[in-house]
Coordinates of C-alpha atoms and ligand atoms in Angstrom, one line a residue:
M1408 CA 180.0 160.5 61.4
F1409 CA 181.9 163.0 61.5
L1410 CA 182.2 164.2 58.2
L1411 CA 185.2 167.5 57.6
K1412 CA 186.3 169.6 54.2
T1413 CA 189.9 169.9 54.5
R1414 CA 190.8 171.4 51.2
A1415 CA 190.5 175.4 52.9
R1416 CA 192.6 174.6 55.8
R1417 CA 195.6 172.9 53.7
Q1418 CA 198.1 176.2 53.8
A1419 CA 197.1 176.7 57.0
G1420 CA 199.2 173.3 58.3
A1421 CA 202.5 174.7 56.5
L1422 CA 203.1 177.6 58.1
A1423 CA 203.9 176.7 61.6
L1424 CA 206.8 174.4 63.6
A1425 CA 206.1 173.8 66.8
F1426 CA 208.7 172.2 67.8
C1427 CA 212.8 172.1 66.9
I1428 CA 215.4 169.3 68.1
V1429 CA 218.8 170.9 69.0
A1430 CA 221.5 168.5 69.4
G1431 CA 219.2 165.8 70.2
C1432 CA 217.8 167.9 72.7
V1433 CA 213.8 169.1 72.7
I1434 CA 212.6 172.3 73.2
P1435 CA 208.8 172.9 72.9
A1436 CA 207.3 175.4 71.1
R1437 CA 206.4 178.3 73.0
G1438 CA 202.5 176.9 72.2
A1439 CA 203.1 174.2 73.2
Q1440 CA 204.3 175.3 77.1
Q1441 CA 201.5 178.2 77.6
S1442 CA 198.6 175.7 76.6
G1443 CA 199.8 172.5 79.0
I1444 CA 199.4 169.9 76.2
P1445 CA 201.2 167.1 76.4
Q1446 CA 205.1 167.7 75.3
L1447 CA 208.8 166.7 76.1
R1448 CA 211.0 168.1 78.7
K1449 CA 214.7 167.7 79.9
H1450 CA 215.3 166.2 83.7
G1451 CA 219.3 165.9 84.4
T1452 CA 219.9 164.0 81.3
A1453 CA 216.9 162.2 80.9
T1454 CA 213.8 163.5 78.6
Q1455 CA 210.2 163.2 80.2
L1456 CA 207.2 163.2 78.8
V1457 CA 204.8 166.3 80.8
V1458 CA 201.0 165.6 80.3
D1459 CA 199.2 167.9 82.6
G1460 CA 201.7 169.7 83.8
K1461 CA 203.7 166.8 85.8
P1462 CA 206.0 164.3 84.1
F1463 CA 204.2 161.0 83.0
L1464 CA 205.7 157.0 83.6
L1465 CA 204.3 155.3 80.1
L1466 CA 203.1 152.0 81.2
G1467 CA 201.9 150.4 78.2
G1468 CA 200.6 148.2 75.3
E1469 CA 200.2 148.0 71.5
L1470 CA 196.8 146.3 70.9
G1471 CA 197.1 144.1 67.6
N1472 CA 196.5 145.3 64.7
S1473 CA 193.5 145.1 63.7
S1474 CA 191.6 144.9 67.4
S1475 CA 191.0 149.1 67.1
S1476 CA 189.0 148.7 64.0
S1477 CA 186.1 147.7 65.9
L1478 CA 184.4 149.6 68.9
E1479 CA 182.8 146.4 70.0
Y1480 CA 185.8 144.4 69.3
M1481 CA 187.3 146.2 72.0
R1482 CA 184.5 146.7 74.5
P1483 CA 186.0 143.5 76.6
I1484 CA 189.2 144.5 76.1
W1485 CA 189.2 147.8 77.9
P1486 CA 188.9 146.2 81.7
Q1487 CA 191.5 143.7 80.3
L1488 CA 193.7 146.4 80.2
V1489 CA 193.3 148.1 83.3
S1490 CA 193.2 144.9 84.9
L1491 CA 197.3 144.9 83.7
N1492 CA 197.7 147.9 85.2
L1493 CA 198.7 149.8 82.2
N1494 CA 198.0 153.5 82.3
T1495 CA 198.5 153.7 77.9
V1496 CA 197.3 152.5 75.3
L1497 CA 199.0 152.5 72.1
V1498 CA 196.5 152.1 69.4
P1499 CA 196.4 151.6 65.7
V1500 CA 194.4 155.0 63.9
Y1501 CA 193.8 154.0 60.4
W1502 CA 194.0 156.0 57.0
E1503 CA 191.5 153.9 54.8
L1504 CA 189.0 154.4 57.6
I1505 CA 188.9 157.5 58.7
E1506 CA 189.6 158.6 54.6
P1507 CA 187.5 156.3 53.1
T1508 CA 186.9 159.2 50.5
E1509 CA 189.2 161.5 49.5
D1510 CA 188.6 164.5 51.5
R1511 CA 186.1 163.2 53.5
F1512 CA 187.0 162.0 57.3
D1513 CA 185.4 159.9 59.7
F1514 CA 186.7 160.2 63.1
S1515 CA 183.5 158.1 64.3
L1516 CA 186.7 155.3 65.1
V1517 CA 188.8 157.5 66.8
D1518 CA 186.5 159.1 69.0
G1519 CA 184.7 156.1 69.8
L1520 CA 188.5 155.1 71.6
I1521 CA 189.1 158.2 73.0
Q1522 CA 185.7 158.0 74.9
E1523 CA 186.6 154.4 76.1
A1524 CA 190.2 155.2 77.1
R1525 CA 189.1 157.9 79.6
R1526 CA 185.9 156.0 80.8
H1527 CA 188.8 154.0 81.8
Q1528 CA 191.0 156.4 82.9
L1529 CA 193.4 155.8 80.1
R1530 CA 195.4 157.3 78.0
L1531 CA 196.1 156.5 74.4
V1532 CA 198.7 157.2 71.7
P1533 CA 197.5 156.5 68.2
L1534 CA 199.9 154.9 65.3
W1535 CA 199.1 156.6 62.0
F1536 CA 198.6 153.2 59.5
A1537 CA 199.3 155.5 56.8
S1538 CA 201.7 155.1 53.7
W1539 CA 203.8 152.9 55.3
K1540 CA 203.0 150.0 57.4
N1541 CA 205.8 147.2 57.9
S1542 CA 207.1 148.1 54.9
M1543 CA 204.3 148.0 53.0
S1544 CA 201.3 150.4 52.3
C1545 CA 198.4 148.0 53.4
Y1546 CA 196.7 151.1 54.9
A1547 CA 196.3 153.2 52.2
P1548 CA 192.7 153.9 51.7
A1549 CA 191.4 152.2 48.0
W1550 CA 191.2 155.5 46.4
V1551 CA 194.7 155.6 47.1
K1552 CA 195.8 151.9 45.7
T1553 CA 193.8 152.2 42.9
N1554 CA 195.1 154.8 41.1
Q1555 CA 198.7 154.3 40.9
Q1556 CA 199.4 156.8 37.9
R1557 CA 198.6 159.3 40.6
F1558 CA 200.5 157.5 43.7
P1559 CA 203.3 155.9 42.0
R1560 CA 204.9 153.2 43.8
A1561 CA 208.3 151.9 44.4
E1562 CA 209.4 149.8 41.8
D1563 CA 211.7 146.7 41.2
K1564 CA 215.0 146.7 38.9
A1565 CA 212.5 145.0 36.5
G1566 CA 210.1 148.6 36.5
N1567 CA 207.0 146.1 38.1
G1568 CA 205.5 148.3 41.0
M1569 CA 205.8 146.8 44.9
E1570 CA 202.9 147.3 47.3
I1571 CA 204.7 150.1 48.2
L1572 CA 204.9 153.8 47.8
S1573 CA 207.1 156.0 46.3
P1574 CA 208.3 158.4 48.8
F1575 CA 209.7 160.6 46.3
S1576 CA 206.1 161.8 44.6
Q1577 CA 205.2 164.7 45.9
E1578 CA 201.3 163.7 45.6
N1579 CA 201.4 160.7 48.0
L1580 CA 203.6 162.9 50.8
A1581 CA 200.1 165.3 49.8
A1582 CA 198.0 163.1 50.4
D1583 CA 199.5 161.4 53.6
A1584 CA 200.6 164.7 55.3
R1585 CA 196.9 166.4 54.7
A1586 CA 194.8 162.8 56.5
F1587 CA 197.2 163.2 59.2
A1588 CA 196.7 166.8 59.2
A1589 CA 192.8 166.4 59.7
L1590 CA 193.3 164.2 62.6
M1591 CA 195.9 166.4 64.8
R1592 CA 193.4 169.4 64.5
H1593 CA 190.6 167.1 65.3
L1594 CA 192.1 165.6 68.2
R1595 CA 193.4 169.2 69.3
E1596 CA 189.3 170.1 69.0
V1597 CA 188.0 166.6 70.7
D1598 CA 190.8 167.1 73.1
S1599 CA 192.9 169.6 73.6
R1600 CA 191.1 170.0 77.4
D1601 CA 191.8 165.9 79.0
H1602 CA 194.9 165.4 77.1
T1603 CA 193.8 161.5 76.7
V1604 CA 196.0 161.9 73.6
I1605 CA 199.2 161.8 74.9
M1606 CA 201.8 161.0 71.6
V1607 CA 201.9 160.2 68.4
Q1608 CA 203.4 157.7 66.1
V1609 CA 204.4 157.9 62.8
E1610 CA 204.1 155.7 60.2
N1611 CA 205.0 152.1 61.9
E1612 CA 207.7 150.2 61.1
I1613 CA 208.9 152.1 57.5
G1614 CA 211.4 150.2 55.6
M1615 CA 212.7 149.1 52.0
I1616 CA 212.9 145.4 51.3
P1617 CA 213.0 143.0 49.2
D1618 CA 215.4 145.6 47.3
S1619 CA 217.4 148.4 49.3
R1620 CA 216.0 150.9 47.6
D1621 CA 212.9 152.2 44.5
R1622 CA 214.2 151.6 41.2
S1623 CA 211.5 154.0 39.7
V1624 CA 212.4 156.4 37.0
I1625 CA 212.4 159.1 39.8
A1626 CA 214.8 157.2 42.2
N1627 CA 217.5 156.8 40.0
K1628 CA 217.2 160.3 38.9
L1629 CA 217.5 161.6 42.6
F1630 CA 220.3 158.6 43.6
N1631 CA 222.8 160.5 40.6
Q1632 CA 222.1 163.8 41.3
S1633 CA 224.5 165.6 44.5
V1634 CA 223.2 164.5 47.9
P1635 CA 220.7 167.3 49.4
P1636 CA 222.4 170.0 51.0
E1637 CA 220.7 170.1 54.2
L1638 CA 221.7 166.5 54.5
M1639 CA 226.1 167.6 54.0
N1640 CA 225.9 170.5 56.5
Y1641 CA 224.4 168.9 59.1
L1642 CA 227.0 165.6 58.1
E1643 CA 229.4 168.5 58.4
Q1644 CA 228.7 170.5 61.4
H1645 CA 228.3 166.7 63.4
R1646 CA 231.5 164.9 62.0
D1647 CA 233.5 164.3 65.0
T1648 CA 230.1 162.4 66.2
L1649 CA 228.2 160.8 64.1
I1650 CA 227.1 157.6 65.1
P1651 CA 230.3 155.3 64.3
E1652 CA 228.7 153.1 61.5
L1653 CA 228.1 156.1 59.2
R1654 CA 230.9 158.2 59.8
A1655 CA 233.0 154.5 58.8
M1656 CA 230.6 154.8 55.8
W1657 CA 231.5 158.1 55.3
A1658 CA 235.3 158.1 55.8
V1659 CA 235.8 155.4 52.7
T1660 CA 235.5 158.9 50.4
K1661 CA 237.2 160.6 52.4
F1662 CA 234.1 162.8 54.2
K1663 CA 234.1 164.0 50.2
T1664 CA 231.5 166.9 50.8
R1665 CA 229.9 167.6 47.6
G1666 CA 229.1 165.0 45.1
T1667 CA 226.3 162.3 44.3
W1668 CA 225.1 160.1 46.7
E1669 CA 227.8 157.0 45.5
E1670 CA 230.2 159.8 45.0
V1671 CA 229.8 161.0 48.9
F1672 CA 229.3 157.6 50.4
G1673 CA 230.9 154.9 48.5
P1674 CA 228.7 152.2 46.2
G1675 CA 227.0 150.0 47.5
V1676 CA 224.1 148.5 49.4
G1677 CA 224.7 150.2 52.4
T1678 CA 224.6 154.1 50.1
D1679 CA 220.8 153.0 48.8
E1680 CA 220.0 152.9 52.3
V1681 CA 221.5 156.6 53.1
F1682 CA 219.4 157.6 50.3
M1683 CA 216.3 155.9 50.8
A1684 CA 216.7 156.8 54.6
W1685 CA 217.1 160.4 53.4
H1686 CA 213.7 160.4 51.5
F1687 CA 211.6 158.4 53.9
A1688 CA 212.9 161.1 57.0
R1689 CA 211.8 164.0 54.9
H1690 CA 208.1 162.5 54.1
A1691 CA 208.0 161.5 57.6
N1692 CA 209.2 165.2 58.5
R1693 CA 207.0 167.1 56.0
V1694 CA 203.1 164.9 57.6
A1695 CA 205.0 165.2 61.4
E1696 CA 204.9 169.3 60.2
L1697 CA 201.9 169.8 58.8
G1698 CA 200.4 167.2 62.1
K1699 CA 202.2 170.2 64.6
A1700 CA 201.0 172.7 63.6
E1701 CA 196.8 171.3 63.7
Y1702 CA 198.4 170.1 67.2
P1703 CA 201.7 169.7 68.9
L1704 CA 202.0 167.3 70.5
P1705 CA 205.1 164.5 70.4
M1706 CA 205.4 162.5 67.4
F1707 CA 208.0 159.6 67.0
V1708 CA 209.0 157.3 64.3
N1709 CA 209.4 153.2 65.1
A1710 CA 211.9 150.3 63.4
A1711 CA 212.3 146.7 63.1
L1712 CA 215.5 146.0 64.0
I1713 CA 218.1 144.6 61.8
R1714 CA 218.4 139.9 61.9
P1715 CA 222.3 139.6 62.6
G1716 CA 224.2 139.5 59.5
H1717 CA 221.2 140.5 57.6
Q1718 CA 222.0 143.4 54.7
P1719 CA 220.3 146.4 53.0
G1720 CA 217.6 145.1 51.5
Q1721 CA 217.5 141.4 53.2
Y1722 CA 216.1 143.8 56.3
P1723 CA 213.3 146.2 56.5
S1724 CA 216.3 149.1 55.7
A1725 CA 216.3 153.1 55.8
G1726 CA 214.2 152.6 58.6
P1727 CA 215.0 154.8 62.0
L1728 CA 217.5 152.2 62.9
P1729 CA 220.3 153.6 64.8
H1730 CA 222.7 153.0 62.3
L1731 CA 220.6 155.9 60.6
L1732 CA 220.3 157.8 63.5
N1733 CA 222.0 160.8 62.1
I1734 CA 220.1 160.8 58.8
W1735 CA 216.4 160.6 60.2
R1736 CA 217.7 163.6 62.3
A1737 CA 218.6 165.3 59.9
G1738 CA 216.2 164.9 57.3
A1739 CA 212.9 164.6 60.1
P1740 CA 214.1 167.8 62.9
Q1741 CA 210.2 167.8 63.2
I1742 CA 210.0 164.3 65.4
D1743 CA 210.9 163.6 68.0
F1744 CA 212.8 160.3 68.5
L1745 CA 213.4 157.1 66.9
S1746 CA 212.3 153.8 68.8
P1747 CA 212.8 150.4 68.5
D1748 CA 210.7 147.4 68.2
I1749 CA 212.1 144.9 70.2
Y1750 CA 211.2 141.3 69.0
F1751 CA 214.5 140.0 69.7
Q1752 CA 216.2 138.4 73.3
N1753 CA 219.0 141.1 73.4
F1754 CA 217.2 143.8 74.8
A1755 CA 219.7 145.4 76.9
E1756 CA 221.5 145.6 73.5
W1757 CA 218.9 147.2 71.7
C1758 CA 218.1 149.6 74.1
R1759 CA 221.8 151.0 74.7
K1760 CA 221.6 151.3 70.9
Y1761 CA 218.9 153.5 71.3
H1762 CA 219.8 155.8 73.8
Q1763 CA 222.5 157.7 72.6
S1764 CA 223.8 160.2 70.8
G1765 CA 220.6 162.8 73.1
N1766 CA 218.0 160.1 71.4
P1767 CA 215.8 159.2 74.6
L1768 CA 214.7 155.5 74.5
F1769 CA 211.3 154.9 74.5
I1770 CA 210.2 151.2 73.4
P1771 CA 206.6 150.9 72.0
E1772 CA 206.3 147.1 70.2
A1773 CA 208.6 144.7 72.3
I1774 CA 207.8 141.2 72.5
L1775 CA 205.0 140.4 74.6
G1776 CA 206.2 137.3 77.1
P1777 CA 206.8 137.0 80.6
L1778 CA 210.4 138.8 80.0
S1779 CA 208.0 142.3 79.8
A1780 CA 208.2 142.2 83.1
V1781 CA 211.8 142.6 83.4
N1782 CA 212.8 144.2 79.7
A1783 CA 210.5 147.3 81.1
F1784 CA 212.2 147.9 85.0
Y1785 CA 215.6 147.6 82.8
A1786 CA 214.5 149.8 79.9
I1787 CA 213.2 152.5 82.6
G1788 CA 215.8 152.0 85.3
Q1789 CA 219.1 151.8 83.3
H1790 CA 217.2 154.6 80.4
D1791 CA 215.4 156.5 81.7
A1792 CA 212.6 155.1 79.2
I1793 CA 209.5 157.3 78.9
G1794 CA 207.8 154.5 78.6
F1795 CA 207.4 150.4 77.7
S1796 CA 204.8 148.9 75.7
P1797 CA 205.0 145.2 74.3
F1798 CA 203.4 143.9 71.8
S1799 CA 199.3 142.4 71.1
I1800 CA 198.6 143.1 74.5
E1801 CA 195.2 141.8 74.3
S1802 CA 196.6 138.8 73.8
V1803 CA 198.2 138.3 76.8
A1804 CA 198.1 135.1 79.2
E1805 CA 199.5 133.3 82.2
P1806 CA 201.9 133.5 83.4
T1807 CA 203.3 137.3 81.3
R1808 CA 199.6 138.2 82.4
S1809 CA 200.4 137.7 86.2
L1810 CA 204.3 139.2 85.4
L1811 CA 203.4 142.4 83.5
A1812 CA 200.4 143.3 85.9
G1813 CA 202.9 142.7 88.7
S1814 CA 205.5 144.5 87.6
Y1815 CA 203.3 147.9 86.4
D1816 CA 201.8 147.6 89.8
I1817 CA 205.6 148.3 91.5
L1818 CA 206.3 151.1 88.4
A1819 CA 203.5 152.1 89.5
Q1820 CA 204.2 152.8 93.4
L1821 CA 207.6 153.9 92.2
T1822 CA 206.5 156.5 89.2
P1823 CA 207.1 159.6 91.5
L1824 CA 210.4 158.4 92.7
I1825 CA 211.6 157.1 89.1
L1826 CA 210.8 160.3 87.4
A1827 CA 212.1 162.6 90.7
H1828 CA 215.3 160.4 89.8
Q1829 CA 215.9 160.1 86.6
G1830 CA 218.8 161.7 84.4
K1831 CA 220.5 161.6 87.2
N1832 CA 222.9 158.8 87.8
E1833 CA 220.6 157.8 90.3
M1834 CA 219.2 154.7 89.2
A1835 CA 220.4 151.2 87.2
G1836 CA 218.6 149.1 85.7
F1837 CA 219.5 145.1 85.5
L1838 CA 219.0 142.2 83.3
P1839 CA 220.8 139.4 81.9
E1840 CA 222.4 140.2 78.6
V1841 CA 222.2 136.2 77.7
A1842 CA 219.5 134.1 79.3
E1843 CA 222.0 131.6 80.5
Q1844 CA 224.5 134.5 82.2
R1845 CA 226.0 133.4 85.7
A1846 CA 228.7 136.1 85.6
P1847 CA 227.5 138.7 88.3
Q1848 CA 227.1 142.0 86.5
Q1849 CA 228.3 145.5 88.2
A1850 CA 227.5 149.1 88.5
R1851 CA 227.5 152.3 90.7
L1852 CA 225.3 154.4 92.4
G1853 CA 225.1 156.2 95.7
G1854 CA 228.7 155.4 95.7
Y1855 CA 228.5 152.1 96.0
T1856 CA 229.6 149.2 93.7
L1857 CA 226.7 146.9 93.2
N1858 CA 227.4 143.1 92.2
V1859 CA 224.5 142.0 90.5
T1860 CA 223.8 138.4 90.2
Y1861 CA 220.1 136.5 88.4
E1862 CA 218.8 133.6 89.6
R1863 CA 216.9 131.6 87.6
P1864 CA 213.5 130.0 89.0
S1865 CA 213.8 126.4 90.3
P1866 CA 211.2 125.1 90.1
S1867 CA 209.8 126.3 87.2
V1868 CA 206.7 128.1 88.8
T1869 CA 207.1 132.3 88.6
Q1870 CA 204.0 134.3 90.1
G1871 CA 202.4 131.3 91.2
A1872 CA 202.4 129.9 87.1
Q1873 CA 204.3 127.5 85.0
T1874 CA 207.6 129.3 83.1
S1875 CA 210.0 127.8 81.4
D1876 CA 211.7 130.9 80.8
P1877 CA 214.2 132.7 83.4
I1878 CA 212.9 135.3 84.6
S1879 CA 215.3 137.8 86.4
G1880 CA 216.0 141.9 86.2
G1881 CA 215.0 144.7 87.9
L1882 CA 216.1 148.0 89.0
A1883 CA 217.4 150.1 91.8
I1884 CA 217.2 153.9 92.9
A1885 CA 219.5 155.6 95.1
V1886 CA 217.0 157.1 97.5
G1887 CA 219.4 159.0 100.3
P1888 CA 222.5 158.5 101.3
D1889 CA 223.6 154.9 102.2
E1890 CA 219.9 153.9 101.5
F1891 CA 218.5 151.8 97.8
I1892 CA 215.1 150.8 97.0
F1893 CA 215.4 147.3 94.4
A1894 CA 212.4 146.3 92.8
G1895 CA 212.8 143.1 90.6
I1896 CA 212.8 139.5 91.2
G1897 CA 215.7 136.4 91.2
L1898 CA 218.0 138.9 92.5
T1899 CA 221.3 138.4 94.6
V1900 CA 223.1 141.4 95.0
T1901 CA 226.8 142.1 97.4
F1902 CA 227.9 145.6 98.0
E1903 CA 231.1 147.8 97.6
A1904 CA 231.9 151.2 98.4
H1905 CA 233.6 153.0 96.2
T1906 CA 233.9 156.4 98.1
S1907 CA 236.5 157.2 100.5
G1908 CA 236.0 156.0 104.3
P1909 CA 235.7 152.8 105.8
P1910 CA 236.0 150.5 103.2
L1911 CA 233.8 147.8 104.3
V1912 CA 230.0 147.9 104.5
G1913 CA 227.4 145.8 105.9
I1914 CA 223.6 146.3 105.8
L1915 CA 221.7 147.9 108.8
S1916 CA 218.1 146.5 107.0
V1917 CA 216.2 145.4 104.6
Q1918 CA 212.8 145.6 104.1
E1919 CA 210.3 144.5 102.3
G1920 CA 207.3 146.7 101.3
K1921 CA 204.7 148.8 98.9
Y1922 CA 204.5 152.3 97.9
V1923 CA 201.2 154.5 98.6
D1924 CA 201.1 157.3 98.0
G1925 CA 204.1 158.1 97.7
Q1926 CA 205.1 156.7 101.6
W1927 CA 206.9 153.8 102.3
Q1928 CA 204.8 150.9 104.1
P1929 CA 207.1 148.7 105.2
G1930 CA 205.5 144.7 105.8
R1931 CA 208.9 142.0 106.7
W1932 CA 212.2 142.6 107.8
L1933 CA 214.1 140.7 106.2
N1934 CA 216.7 139.5 107.7
G1935 CA 218.6 136.3 108.2
D1936 CA 218.0 133.4 106.0
Q1937 CA 216.2 136.1 103.6
T1938 CA 220.1 138.5 103.5
H1939 CA 222.2 135.3 103.5
Q1940 CA 222.7 137.1 107.6
G1941 CA 223.7 140.5 106.3
R1942 CA 225.6 139.0 103.2
H1943 CA 223.6 140.3 100.2
L1944 CA 219.9 141.5 99.3
R1945 CA 218.2 139.3 97.4
L1946 CA 214.8 139.6 95.6
P1947 CA 213.6 135.4 95.0
A1948 CA 213.3 134.0 91.9
G1949 CA 209.6 133.3 91.4
K1950 CA 207.9 136.3 92.8
L1951 CA 208.2 140.1 92.0
D1952 CA 209.2 142.3 95.6
L1953 CA 210.3 145.2 96.5
Q1954 CA 212.7 145.9 99.4
R1955 CA 214.5 149.2 100.5
I1956 CA 218.0 148.8 101.9
K1957 CA 220.2 150.2 104.4
L1958 CA 223.7 150.0 104.3
Y1959 CA 226.1 151.4 106.7
R1960 CA 231.0 151.5 106.6
Y1961 CA 233.4 149.7 109.1
R1962 CA 236.4 148.8 108.8
Ligands
LIG3464 C1 205.7 144.7 63.8 C2 204.6 145.6 63.3 O1 205.1 147.5 63.5 C3 203.1 145.5 64.0 O2 202.4 146.0 63.5 C4 203.0 143.9 64.1 O3 203.5 143.9 62.8 C5 204.2 143.2 64.8 N1 205.3 143.6 64.1 C6 203.9 141.5 64.4 O4 205.1 141.2 65.3

């Protein structure tokens, strides 16, 4: 058992600020650059995760909540994860298990996970299940839970405590941040050479429910005080580029720059949410700050998304949601980006909402199912996603297993190309906006307009397995003049020219194939029925495919 006394080191953690965010662009600290530890780097308009000095495309899966609490339980799971072609596993790390007694740390579980990940050539993204996990504080250690006097809870209107640690307590913050700093210090000690651990998620789905805000005495007091100048200054400086929902809210008071929360943002649950978001962000920021002072890995927070028509308090409010992006960015500059957990069908819409205002897209959780295969293509092709990771990956079953493994296999083959073409408008992703979508979608790429229609599998067999879901989607990369790579399933694409020159477009060749060590290896030459006699490119329904097409122009 690894035991560590931490008090002597507590103060040291506060000193270094390792990362900063300037207008959404992450600048690694000098220390991170020099030591080669995983970091974020701009590449065109994209933000890339750099591991061992090279950009890294994260093909991941998140474990169910309890699996990583037992190394024995995990033993048969590792090979399954490898067979899914994952390169990274997102693993919960539990505050209650690493600090079962105050100030006595046990990292044996973390060490075991790192060891097994290395043995299976997988990278890890630990998820810090600490003060908040899906709004609740169920992962706080017993010594925190049972000492409500010292570690206060959020309270409802009647003064009853909830199992939600108050973000307004310095004692709560100090305990969480100390434990996180100890974890990051330990990671530096055991992993700063191998870089098995490549990013860290701070807390999990922070949010306030079933009330729109904490009603404790301290919360009420702060709510009736002035909005902190740090937030006011940020909002004033970014007034013209704020996320429209927040700007509209502030516009109601004619952009008042001084006053209580209700004076600045108007009365209502929306203001409760902004108030809570600021304080949750300040907490997460301090936790990340002390963690990065020990070991400055990229850090992010994730959000439970809003059900349509729900109001703050009816959904886990005040988390890192798109309409609160500015609040979180102002309050938590140590957090490198905000991430969505996408369990809804409108996957493309949520990707767009999180890939705005300089926030890079990384999806730590998404619903696990046949659509995972095409959602990964879309997020990576259309939004330069750092990575994709469906939830409860160890419970995967057919047909999702074959589809996801197939999709990750193709994405792994394409990784060097994808990383080279990110951030330059040289890639597009395709996904039906709704399951029944019939109308073609258009994308402009490499001097052409691509008209994409989606097919549905018929009869319901996909990748050799029964499924009733319509699986279609994919990505395209403009790899050279008049030349594209297409990957995906159930797509038909026609081409139109949108640059000057001969107006008509013909197909010179379509090859099916694969990439081996970055080199294209053609298989069948597709023509005749497979391209509708030269009229279109088609990735058939029911089978993931990779094709390379050359076009030409005529009149
Ligand atoms: C989202 C959470 O972040 C996960 O930890 C897990 O609880 C899933 N929801 C369950 O659907």
